[in-house]
Amino acid sequence: METRELTVVAGSFVGFQLLFSVASPPLSSAITPGYGRLPPTKLTEWNSRLVSTVHALIVGLFCLYILWYDDAVNANPVWGDPSLVKLNVAITCGYLLYDLVLLACNWSTMGDSFFVCHHLAALYAYGYVLTRGVLPYFANFRLISELSTPFVNQRWFFEALKYPRSHRLVVLNGVAMAVVFFLVRIAVMPSYWASVFATFGTPEFERLGFGAQVAWITSCIALDVLNIIWMYKITRGCYKVLTGRGGRKVKVEAEASSSLDKKHTNNHTD
């Protein structure tokens, strides 16, 4: 890993920590007085989700820029010049490290062993990108899914502030979440897998080695299976809210879906 990437990882880690502990409380208080009335555990998660939203916007928009304008990566998705992608991945690695520290410090209220395993797996996979510069196009492409994270977090913010589920803003955010989730996680699947299959049998693919090939393909399959399951849950919950059906059962399903999505929205392993 080059000095630049290490600096970005460290800088992101410190920056996200400062955003969580220094910037989020006064900013959130200025945005809504309801922030100050939340219990301590919810204040911690609020600040955490605000950081998550900022990270998602930075990485997601940077991802789109790379997809549209980085000709070297688009021309050779397996071994193209990974400079910009490594920068984007380094930001995400800094966020993952910050989030692991946050979990460790608040284990009694936020601890989740699955979440920790997911973060460690993500750091391991992105380590390939940072150290070997492999699969830059595919690593970056997956980060486009971060664009659905702000809507997931916004739903939690509304619930924390006790907005009724029938409130216009809640309904509009729910519909937007479902639409964006579909666009950045489901609709892109054919294009993504067409690019994957196009590399099979090429010298670039063989150069990866068996270990990287297996890690890449299996993680992609697992992630897309989860995305399809979550899309189904989000669509069903959105439909029931729009039609006024389901009552408490819908709320439980929606919260379960939100919890699952939070665990995988913010960080990806491929």
PDB file of C-alpha atoms in Angstrom:
ATOM      1  CA  MET A   1       0.000   0.000   0.000  1.00  0.00           C
ATOM      2  CA  GLU A   2       1.392   3.388  -0.971  1.00  0.00           C
ATOM      3  CA  THR A   3       1.862   6.308   1.406  1.00  0.00           C
ATOM      4  CA  ARG A   4      -0.989   8.217  -0.237  1.00  0.00           C
ATOM      5  CA  GLU A   5      -3.531   5.485   0.447  1.00  0.00           C
ATOM      6  CA  LEU A   6      -2.328   5.064   4.042  1.00  0.00           C
ATOM      7  CA  THR A   7      -2.671   8.804   4.557  1.00  0.00           C
ATOM      8  CA  VAL A   8      -6.211   8.781   3.163  1.00  0.00           C
ATOM      9  CA  VAL A   9      -7.203   5.827   5.365  1.00  0.00           C
ATOM     10  CA  ALA A  10      -5.819   7.559   8.473  1.00  0.00           C
ATOM     11  CA  GLY A  11      -7.283  10.922   7.501  1.00  0.00           C
ATOM     12  CA  SER A  12     -10.704   9.413   6.867  1.00  0.00           C
ATOM     13  CA  PHE A  13     -10.619   7.592  10.178  1.00  0.00           C
ATOM     14  CA  VAL A  14      -9.839  10.806  12.077  1.00  0.00           C
ATOM     15  CA  GLY A  15     -12.253  12.881   9.990  1.00  0.00           C
ATOM     16  CA  PHE A  16     -15.208  10.556  10.550  1.00  0.00           C
ATOM     17  CA  GLN A  17     -14.414  10.364  14.271  1.00  0.00           C
ATOM     18  CA  LEU A  18     -14.403  14.171  14.514  1.00  0.00           C
ATOM     19  CA  LEU A  19     -17.654  14.347  12.565  1.00  0.00           C
ATOM     20  CA  PHE A  20     -19.224  11.879  14.996  1.00  0.00           C
ATOM     21  CA  SER A  21     -18.033  13.436  18.247  1.00  0.00           C
ATOM     22  CA  VAL A  22     -17.545  17.134  17.434  1.00  0.00           C
ATOM     23  CA  ALA A  23     -19.605  18.194  14.424  1.00  0.00           C
ATOM     24  CA  SER A  24     -22.715  16.015  14.546  1.00  0.00           C
ATOM     25  CA  PRO A  25     -24.150  17.101  17.949  1.00  0.00           C
ATOM     26  CA  PRO A  26     -24.304  20.872  17.276  1.00  0.00           C
ATOM     27  CA  LEU A  27     -25.249  20.354  13.641  1.00  0.00           C
ATOM     28  CA  SER A  28     -28.059  17.964  14.512  1.00  0.00           C
ATOM     29  CA  SER A  29     -29.312  20.243  17.288  1.00  0.00           C
ATOM     30  CA  ALA A  30     -29.449  23.128  14.842  1.00  0.00           C
ATOM     31  CA  ILE A  31     -31.402  21.058  12.322  1.00  0.00           C
ATOM     32  CA  THR A  32     -34.006  19.674  14.744  1.00  0.00           C
ATOM     33  CA  PRO A  33     -34.708  20.343  18.435  1.00  0.00           C
ATOM     34  CA  GLY A  34     -35.855  16.722  18.727  1.00  0.00           C
ATOM     35  CA  TYR A  35     -32.222  15.629  18.694  1.00  0.00           C
ATOM     36  CA  GLY A  36     -31.659  16.940  22.228  1.00  0.00           C
ATOM     37  CA  ARG A  37     -34.623  14.966  23.571  1.00  0.00           C
ATOM     38  CA  LEU A  38     -33.303  11.599  22.449  1.00  0.00           C
ATOM     39  CA  PRO A  39     -31.934   9.118  25.027  1.00  0.00           C
ATOM     40  CA  PRO A  40     -28.136   8.642  25.087  1.00  0.00           C
ATOM     41  CA  THR A  41     -28.207   5.363  23.163  1.00  0.00           C
ATOM     42  CA  LYS A  42     -30.206   6.919  20.347  1.00  0.00           C
ATOM     43  CA  LEU A  43     -27.946   9.970  20.322  1.00  0.00           C
ATOM     44  CA  THR A  44     -25.000   7.678  19.656  1.00  0.00           C
ATOM     45  CA  GLU A  45     -26.783   5.912  16.830  1.00  0.00           C
ATOM     46  CA  TRP A  46     -28.015   9.224  15.424  1.00  0.00           C
ATOM     47  CA  ASN A  47     -24.462  10.549  15.224  1.00  0.00           C
ATOM     48  CA  SER A  48     -23.321   7.240  13.771  1.00  0.00           C
ATOM     49  CA  ARG A  49     -25.959   7.358  11.043  1.00  0.00           C
ATOM     50  CA  LEU A  50     -25.148  10.954  10.207  1.00  0.00           C
ATOM     51  CA  VAL A  51     -21.525   9.916   9.648  1.00  0.00           C
ATOM     52  CA  SER A  52     -22.790   6.963   7.613  1.00  0.00           C
ATOM     53  CA  THR A  53     -24.793   9.308   5.392  1.00  0.00           C
ATOM     54  CA  VAL A  54     -21.843  11.638   4.828  1.00  0.00           C
ATOM     55  CA  HIS A  55     -19.591   8.688   3.975  1.00  0.00           C
ATOM     56  CA  ALA A  56     -22.185   7.269   1.589  1.00  0.00           C
ATOM     57  CA  LEU A  57     -22.580  10.559  -0.273  1.00  0.00           C
ATOM     58  CA  ILE A  58     -18.826  11.095  -0.611  1.00  0.00           C
ATOM     59  CA  VAL A  59     -18.053   7.563  -1.767  1.00  0.00           C
ATOM     60  CA  GLY A  60     -21.201   7.129  -3.882  1.00  0.00           C
ATOM     61  CA  LEU A  61     -20.761  10.362  -5.830  1.00  0.00           C
ATOM     62  CA  PHE A  62     -17.019   9.728  -6.258  1.00  0.00           C
ATOM     63  CA  CYS A  63     -17.939   6.286  -7.572  1.00  0.00           C
ATOM     64  CA  LEU A  64     -20.186   7.810 -10.236  1.00  0.00           C
ATOM     65  CA  TYR A  65     -17.423  10.214 -11.274  1.00  0.00           C
ATOM     66  CA  ILE A  66     -14.974   7.321 -11.719  1.00  0.00           C
ATOM     67  CA  LEU A  67     -17.508   5.258 -13.683  1.00  0.00           C
ATOM     68  CA  TRP A  68     -18.198   8.157 -16.042  1.00  0.00           C
ATOM     69  CA  TYR A  69     -14.747   9.691 -16.471  1.00  0.00           C
ATOM     70  CA  ASP A  70     -11.978   7.206 -15.550  1.00  0.00           C
ATOM     71  CA  ASP A  71     -11.168   5.807 -18.991  1.00  0.00           C
ATOM     72  CA  ALA A  72      -8.247   3.669 -17.782  1.00  0.00           C
ATOM     73  CA  VAL A  73     -10.400   1.713 -15.349  1.00  0.00           C
ATOM     74  CA  ASN A  74     -13.274   1.362 -17.799  1.00  0.00           C
ATOM     75  CA  ALA A  75     -10.923   0.141 -20.543  1.00  0.00           C
ATOM     76  CA  ASN A  76      -9.360  -2.564 -18.349  1.00  0.00           C
ATOM     77  CA  PRO A  77     -11.706  -3.412 -15.455  1.00  0.00           C
ATOM     78  CA  VAL A  78      -9.371  -6.035 -13.986  1.00  0.00           C
ATOM     79  CA  TRP A  79      -5.970  -4.339 -14.130  1.00  0.00           C
ATOM     80  CA  GLY A  80      -6.700  -0.728 -15.181  1.00  0.00           C
ATOM     81  CA  ASP A  81      -4.972   2.161 -13.417  1.00  0.00           C
ATOM     82  CA  PRO A  82      -6.540   1.991  -9.931  1.00  0.00           C
ATOM     83  CA  SER A  83      -5.367   5.393  -8.642  1.00  0.00           C
ATOM     84  CA  LEU A  84      -8.785   7.022  -8.197  1.00  0.00           C
ATOM     85  CA  VAL A  85     -10.455   3.778  -7.160  1.00  0.00           C
ATOM     86  CA  LYS A  86      -7.824   3.195  -4.487  1.00  0.00           C
ATOM     87  CA  LEU A  87      -8.527   6.683  -3.181  1.00  0.00           C
ATOM     88  CA  ASN A  88     -12.255   5.921  -2.947  1.00  0.00           C
ATOM     89  CA  VAL A  89     -11.615   2.532  -1.348  1.00  0.00           C
ATOM     90  CA  ALA A  90      -9.189   4.111   1.130  1.00  0.00           C
ATOM     91  CA  ILE A  91     -11.943   6.494   2.274  1.00  0.00           C
ATOM     92  CA  THR A  92     -14.216   3.520   2.843  1.00  0.00           C
ATOM     93  CA  CYS A  93     -11.504   1.631   4.744  1.00  0.00           C
ATOM     94  CA  GLY A  94     -11.049   4.633   7.020  1.00  0.00           C
ATOM     95  CA  TYR A  95     -14.792   4.623   7.629  1.00  0.00           C
ATOM     96  CA  LEU A  96     -14.795   0.885   8.379  1.00  0.00           C
ATOM     97  CA  LEU A  97     -12.010   1.274  10.932  1.00  0.00           C
ATOM     98  CA  TYR A  98     -13.817   4.204  12.568  1.00  0.00           C
ATOM     99  CA  ASP A  99     -17.028   2.161  12.746  1.00  0.00           C
ATOM    100  CA  LEU A 100     -15.234  -0.828  14.295  1.00  0.00           C
ATOM    101  CA  VAL A 101     -13.837   1.419  17.027  1.00  0.00           C
ATOM    102  CA  LEU A 102     -17.304   2.897  17.585  1.00  0.00           C
ATOM    103  CA  LEU A 103     -18.771  -0.597  17.937  1.00  0.00           C
ATOM    104  CA  ALA A 104     -16.074  -1.621  20.385  1.00  0.00           C
ATOM    105  CA  CYS A 105     -16.655   1.474  22.516  1.00  0.00           C
ATOM    106  CA  ASN A 106     -20.435   0.973  22.525  1.00  0.00           C
ATOM    107  CA  TRP A 107     -20.639  -2.804  22.457  1.00  0.00           C
ATOM    108  CA  SER A 108     -23.386  -3.089  25.059  1.00  0.00           C
ATOM    109  CA  THR A 109     -25.825  -1.070  22.930  1.00  0.00           C
ATOM    110  CA  MET A 110     -24.495  -1.367  19.371  1.00  0.00           C
ATOM    111  CA  GLY A 111     -22.361  -4.514  19.406  1.00  0.00           C
ATOM    112  CA  ASP A 112     -23.062  -7.036  16.680  1.00  0.00           C
ATOM    113  CA  SER A 113     -20.700  -9.899  15.869  1.00  0.00           C
ATOM    114  CA  PHE A 114     -22.078 -10.196  12.337  1.00  0.00           C
ATOM    115  CA  PHE A 115     -21.386  -6.512  11.781  1.00  0.00           C
ATOM    116  CA  VAL A 116     -17.794  -6.940  12.988  1.00  0.00           C
ATOM    117  CA  CYS A 117     -17.224  -9.964  10.736  1.00  0.00           C
ATOM    118  CA  HIS A 118     -18.668  -8.036   7.815  1.00  0.00           C
ATOM    119  CA  HIS A 119     -16.350  -5.074   8.424  1.00  0.00           C
ATOM    120  CA  LEU A 120     -13.294  -7.297   8.755  1.00  0.00           C
ATOM    121  CA  ALA A 121     -14.194  -9.163   5.566  1.00  0.00           C
ATOM    122  CA  ALA A 122     -14.663  -5.868   3.751  1.00  0.00           C
ATOM    123  CA  LEU A 123     -11.265  -4.631   4.930  1.00  0.00           C
ATOM    124  CA  TYR A 124      -9.672  -7.895   3.787  1.00  0.00           C
ATOM    125  CA  ALA A 125     -11.249  -7.677   0.330  1.00  0.00           C
ATOM    126  CA  TYR A 126     -10.447  -4.006  -0.141  1.00  0.00           C
ATOM    127  CA  GLY A 127      -6.916  -4.794   0.944  1.00  0.00           C
ATOM    128  CA  TYR A 128      -6.518  -6.564  -2.418  1.00  0.00           C
ATOM    129  CA  VAL A 129      -7.435  -3.343  -4.177  1.00  0.00           C
ATOM    130  CA  LEU A 130      -5.141  -1.166  -2.074  1.00  0.00           C
ATOM    131  CA  THR A 131      -2.122  -3.490  -2.130  1.00  0.00           C
ATOM    132  CA  ARG A 132      -2.373  -5.206  -5.531  1.00  0.00           C
ATOM    133  CA  GLY A 133      -4.529  -2.761  -7.464  1.00  0.00           C
ATOM    134  CA  VAL A 134      -6.748  -5.566  -8.772  1.00  0.00           C
ATOM    135  CA  LEU A 135     -10.368  -5.351  -9.986  1.00  0.00           C
ATOM    136  CA  PRO A 136     -10.609  -1.550  -9.738  1.00  0.00           C
ATOM    137  CA  TYR A 137     -13.698  -1.262 -11.941  1.00  0.00           C
ATOM    138  CA  PHE A 138     -15.625  -3.927 -10.053  1.00  0.00           C
ATOM    139  CA  ALA A 139     -14.610  -2.689  -6.595  1.00  0.00           C
ATOM    140  CA  ASN A 140     -15.713   0.810  -7.534  1.00  0.00           C
ATOM    141  CA  PHE A 141     -18.907  -0.337  -9.239  1.00  0.00           C
ATOM    142  CA  ARG A 142     -20.114  -1.978  -6.048  1.00  0.00           C
ATOM    143  CA  LEU A 143     -19.741   1.284  -4.148  1.00  0.00           C
ATOM    144  CA  ILE A 144     -22.548   2.804  -6.203  1.00  0.00           C
ATOM    145  CA  SER A 145     -24.917   1.004  -3.834  1.00  0.00           C
ATOM    146  CA  GLU A 146     -23.908   3.513  -1.148  1.00  0.00           C
ATOM    147  CA  LEU A 147     -26.302   5.982  -2.759  1.00  0.00           C
ATOM    148  CA  SER A 148     -29.224   4.133  -1.139  1.00  0.00           C
ATOM    149  CA  THR A 149     -27.799   4.558   2.370  1.00  0.00           C
ATOM    150  CA  PRO A 150     -28.965   8.158   3.023  1.00  0.00           C
ATOM    151  CA  PHE A 151     -32.592   7.128   2.480  1.00  0.00           C
ATOM    152  CA  VAL A 152     -32.249   4.162   4.853  1.00  0.00           C
ATOM    153  CA  ASN A 153     -30.737   6.422   7.519  1.00  0.00           C
ATOM    154  CA  GLN A 154     -33.368   9.092   6.942  1.00  0.00           C
ATOM    155  CA  ARG A 155     -36.084   6.556   7.669  1.00  0.00           C
ATOM    156  CA  TRP A 156     -34.420   5.849  11.014  1.00  0.00           C
ATOM    157  CA  PHE A 157     -34.183   9.593  11.745  1.00  0.00           C
ATOM    158  CA  PHE A 158     -37.915   9.979  11.127  1.00  0.00           C
ATOM    159  CA  GLU A 159     -38.679   7.036  13.420  1.00  0.00           C
ATOM    160  CA  ALA A 160     -36.381   8.378  16.152  1.00  0.00           C
ATOM    161  CA  LEU A 161     -38.213  11.716  15.994  1.00  0.00           C
ATOM    162  CA  LYS A 162     -41.533   9.821  16.193  1.00  0.00           C
ATOM    163  CA  TYR A 163     -42.877  10.932  12.837  1.00  0.00           C
ATOM    164  CA  PRO A 164     -46.035   8.930  12.080  1.00  0.00           C
ATOM    165  CA  ARG A 165     -45.504   6.367   9.351  1.00  0.00           C
ATOM    166  CA  SER A 166     -48.318   7.988   7.380  1.00  0.00           C
ATOM    167  CA  HIS A 167     -46.555  11.373   7.347  1.00  0.00           C
ATOM    168  CA  ARG A 168     -45.979  12.647   3.813  1.00  0.00           C
ATOM    169  CA  LEU A 169     -42.209  13.012   4.311  1.00  0.00           C
ATOM    170  CA  VAL A 170     -41.936   9.480   5.669  1.00  0.00           C
ATOM    171  CA  VAL A 171     -43.924   8.054   2.774  1.00  0.00           C
ATOM    172  CA  LEU A 172     -41.964  10.037   0.176  1.00  0.00           C
ATOM    173  CA  ASN A 173     -38.657   8.948   1.693  1.00  0.00           C
ATOM    174  CA  GLY A 174     -39.833   5.339   1.744  1.00  0.00           C
ATOM    175  CA  VAL A 175     -40.779   5.447  -1.926  1.00  0.00           C
ATOM    176  CA  ALA A 176     -37.491   7.174  -2.802  1.00  0.00           C
ATOM    177  CA  MET A 177     -35.585   4.549  -0.814  1.00  0.00           C
ATOM    178  CA  ALA A 178     -37.286   1.726  -2.704  1.00  0.00           C
ATOM    179  CA  VAL A 179     -36.674   3.369  -6.092  1.00  0.00           C
ATOM    180  CA  VAL A 180     -33.027   4.248  -5.433  1.00  0.00           C
ATOM    181  CA  PHE A 181     -32.342   0.854  -3.867  1.00  0.00           C
ATOM    182  CA  PHE A 182     -33.685  -0.798  -7.004  1.00  0.00           C
ATOM    183  CA  LEU A 183     -31.686   1.445  -9.337  1.00  0.00           C
ATOM    184  CA  VAL A 184     -28.296   1.128  -7.602  1.00  0.00           C
ATOM    185  CA  ARG A 185     -28.531  -2.494  -6.438  1.00  0.00           C
ATOM    186  CA  ILE A 186     -30.909  -4.434  -8.680  1.00  0.00           C
ATOM    187  CA  ALA A 187     -31.139  -2.667 -12.036  1.00  0.00           C
ATOM    188  CA  VAL A 188     -27.327  -2.596 -12.345  1.00  0.00           C
ATOM    189  CA  MET A 189     -26.971  -6.373 -11.964  1.00  0.00           C
ATOM    190  CA  PRO A 190     -27.215  -7.294 -15.675  1.00  0.00           C
ATOM    191  CA  SER A 191     -24.599  -4.714 -16.626  1.00  0.00           C
ATOM    192  CA  TYR A 192     -22.311  -5.728 -13.779  1.00  0.00           C
ATOM    193  CA  TRP A 193     -22.478  -9.458 -14.467  1.00  0.00           C
ATOM    194  CA  ALA A 194     -22.070  -8.920 -18.213  1.00  0.00           C
ATOM    195  CA  SER A 195     -18.789  -7.179 -17.403  1.00  0.00           C
ATOM    196  CA  VAL A 196     -17.803 -10.029 -15.072  1.00  0.00           C
ATOM    197  CA  PHE A 197     -18.511 -12.738 -17.646  1.00  0.00           C
ATOM    198  CA  ALA A 198     -16.630 -10.768 -20.300  1.00  0.00           C
ATOM    199  CA  THR A 199     -13.415 -11.191 -18.287  1.00  0.00           C
ATOM    200  CA  PHE A 200     -13.632 -14.984 -18.036  1.00  0.00           C
ATOM    201  CA  GLY A 201     -10.885 -16.754 -19.949  1.00  0.00           C
ATOM    202  CA  THR A 202      -8.922 -13.576 -20.603  1.00  0.00           C
ATOM    203  CA  PRO A 203      -5.226 -13.239 -19.655  1.00  0.00           C
ATOM    204  CA  GLU A 204      -6.204 -10.523 -17.167  1.00  0.00           C
ATOM    205  CA  PHE A 205      -8.607 -12.893 -15.403  1.00  0.00           C
ATOM    206  CA  GLU A 206      -6.056 -15.727 -15.268  1.00  0.00           C
ATOM    207  CA  ARG A 207      -3.465 -13.348 -13.870  1.00  0.00           C
ATOM    208  CA  LEU A 208      -5.633 -12.766 -10.790  1.00  0.00           C
ATOM    209  CA  GLY A 209      -4.988 -16.228  -9.435  1.00  0.00           C
ATOM    210  CA  PHE A 210      -7.458 -18.758  -8.074  1.00  0.00           C
ATOM    211  CA  GLY A 211      -7.780 -17.189  -4.617  1.00  0.00           C
ATOM    212  CA  ALA A 212      -8.744 -13.733  -5.874  1.00  0.00           C
ATOM    213  CA  GLN A 213     -11.086 -15.232  -8.479  1.00  0.00           C
ATOM    214  CA  VAL A 214     -13.007 -17.279  -5.922  1.00  0.00           C
ATOM    215  CA  ALA A 215     -13.181 -14.418  -3.405  1.00  0.00           C
ATOM    216  CA  TRP A 216     -14.443 -12.039  -6.074  1.00  0.00           C
ATOM    217  CA  ILE A 217     -17.146 -14.246  -7.604  1.00  0.00           C
ATOM    218  CA  THR A 218     -18.488 -15.770  -4.387  1.00  0.00           C
ATOM    219  CA  SER A 219     -18.757 -12.397  -2.648  1.00  0.00           C
ATOM    220  CA  CYS A 220     -20.590 -10.950  -5.648  1.00  0.00           C
ATOM    221  CA  ILE A 221     -23.108 -13.797  -5.656  1.00  0.00           C
ATOM    222  CA  ALA A 222     -23.691 -13.552  -1.910  1.00  0.00           C
ATOM    223  CA  LEU A 223     -24.158  -9.787  -2.033  1.00  0.00           C
ATOM    224  CA  ASP A 224     -26.617  -9.917  -4.913  1.00  0.00           C
ATOM    225  CA  VAL A 225     -28.678 -12.641  -3.246  1.00  0.00           C
ATOM    226  CA  LEU A 226     -28.944 -10.407  -0.179  1.00  0.00           C
ATOM    227  CA  ASN A 227     -29.825  -7.406  -2.328  1.00  0.00           C
ATOM    228  CA  ILE A 228     -32.680  -9.322  -3.953  1.00  0.00           C
ATOM    229  CA  ILE A 229     -34.019 -10.416  -0.555  1.00  0.00           C
ATOM    230  CA  TRP A 230     -33.816  -6.877   0.808  1.00  0.00           C
ATOM    231  CA  MET A 231     -35.438  -5.451  -2.314  1.00  0.00           C
ATOM    232  CA  TYR A 232     -38.351  -7.830  -1.848  1.00  0.00           C
ATOM    233  CA  LYS A 233     -38.761  -6.801   1.797  1.00  0.00           C
ATOM    234  CA  ILE A 234     -38.489  -3.097   1.018  1.00  0.00           C
ATOM    235  CA  THR A 235     -40.983  -3.356  -1.841  1.00  0.00           C
ATOM    236  CA  ARG A 236     -43.490  -5.271   0.247  1.00  0.00           C
ATOM    237  CA  GLY A 237     -43.158  -2.860   3.163  1.00  0.00           C
ATOM    238  CA  CYS A 238     -43.451   0.147   0.859  1.00  0.00           C
ATOM    239  CA  TYR A 239     -46.578  -1.290  -0.781  1.00  0.00           C
ATOM    240  CA  LYS A 240     -48.261  -1.977   2.549  1.00  0.00           C
ATOM    241  CA  VAL A 241     -47.472   1.497   3.880  1.00  0.00           C
ATOM    242  CA  LEU A 242     -48.817   3.139   0.721  1.00  0.00           C
ATOM    243  CA  THR A 243     -52.005   1.064   0.858  1.00  0.00           C
ATOM    244  CA  GLY A 244     -52.406   1.357   4.640  1.00  0.00           C
ATOM    245  CA  ARG A 245     -52.211  -2.382   5.237  1.00  0.00           C
ATOM    246  CA  GLY A 246     -50.315  -4.511   7.709  1.00  0.00           C
ATOM    247  CA  GLY A 247     -50.285  -2.464  10.934  1.00  0.00           C
ATOM    248  CA  ARG A 248     -47.718  -3.578  13.498  1.00  0.00           C
ATOM    249  CA  LYS A 249     -46.518  -6.471  11.349  1.00  0.00           C
ATOM    250  CA  VAL A 250     -45.433  -4.053   8.634  1.00  0.00           C
ATOM    251  CA  LYS A 251     -43.537  -1.964  11.159  1.00  0.00           C
ATOM    252  CA  VAL A 252     -41.649  -4.998  12.471  1.00  0.00           C
ATOM    253  CA  GLU A 253     -40.812  -6.176   8.945  1.00  0.00           C
ATOM    254  CA  ALA A 254     -39.685  -2.706   7.916  1.00  0.00           C
ATOM    255  CA  GLU A 255     -37.451  -2.350  10.983  1.00  0.00           C
ATOM    256  CA  ALA A 256     -35.928  -5.789  10.346  1.00  0.00           C
ATOM    257  CA  SER A 257     -35.281  -4.836   6.740  1.00  0.00           C
ATOM    258  CA  SER A 258     -33.711  -1.558   7.842  1.00  0.00           C
ATOM    259  CA  SER A 259     -31.440  -3.376  10.284  1.00  0.00           C
ATOM    260  CA  LEU A 260     -30.301  -5.854   7.659  1.00  0.00           C
ATOM    261  CA  ASP A 261     -29.773  -3.132   5.105  1.00  0.00           C
ATOM    262  CA  LYS A 262     -27.732  -0.987   7.473  1.00  0.00           C
ATOM    263  CA  LYS A 263     -25.362  -3.868   8.029  1.00  0.00           C
ATOM    264  CA  HIS A 264     -24.627  -4.170   4.336  1.00  0.00           C
ATOM    265  CA  THR A 265     -25.441  -0.796   2.850  1.00  0.00           C
ATOM    266  CA  ASN A 266     -22.524   1.092   4.270  1.00  0.00           C
ATOM    267  CA  ASN A 267     -19.766  -1.374   3.522  1.00  0.00           C
ATOM    268  CA  HIS A 268     -19.154  -3.892   0.788  1.00  0.00           C
ATOM    269  CA  THR A 269     -16.725  -6.722   0.465  1.00  0.00           C
ATOM    270  CA  ASP A 270     -16.198  -6.808  -3.273  1.00  0.00           C
TER     271      ASP A 270
END
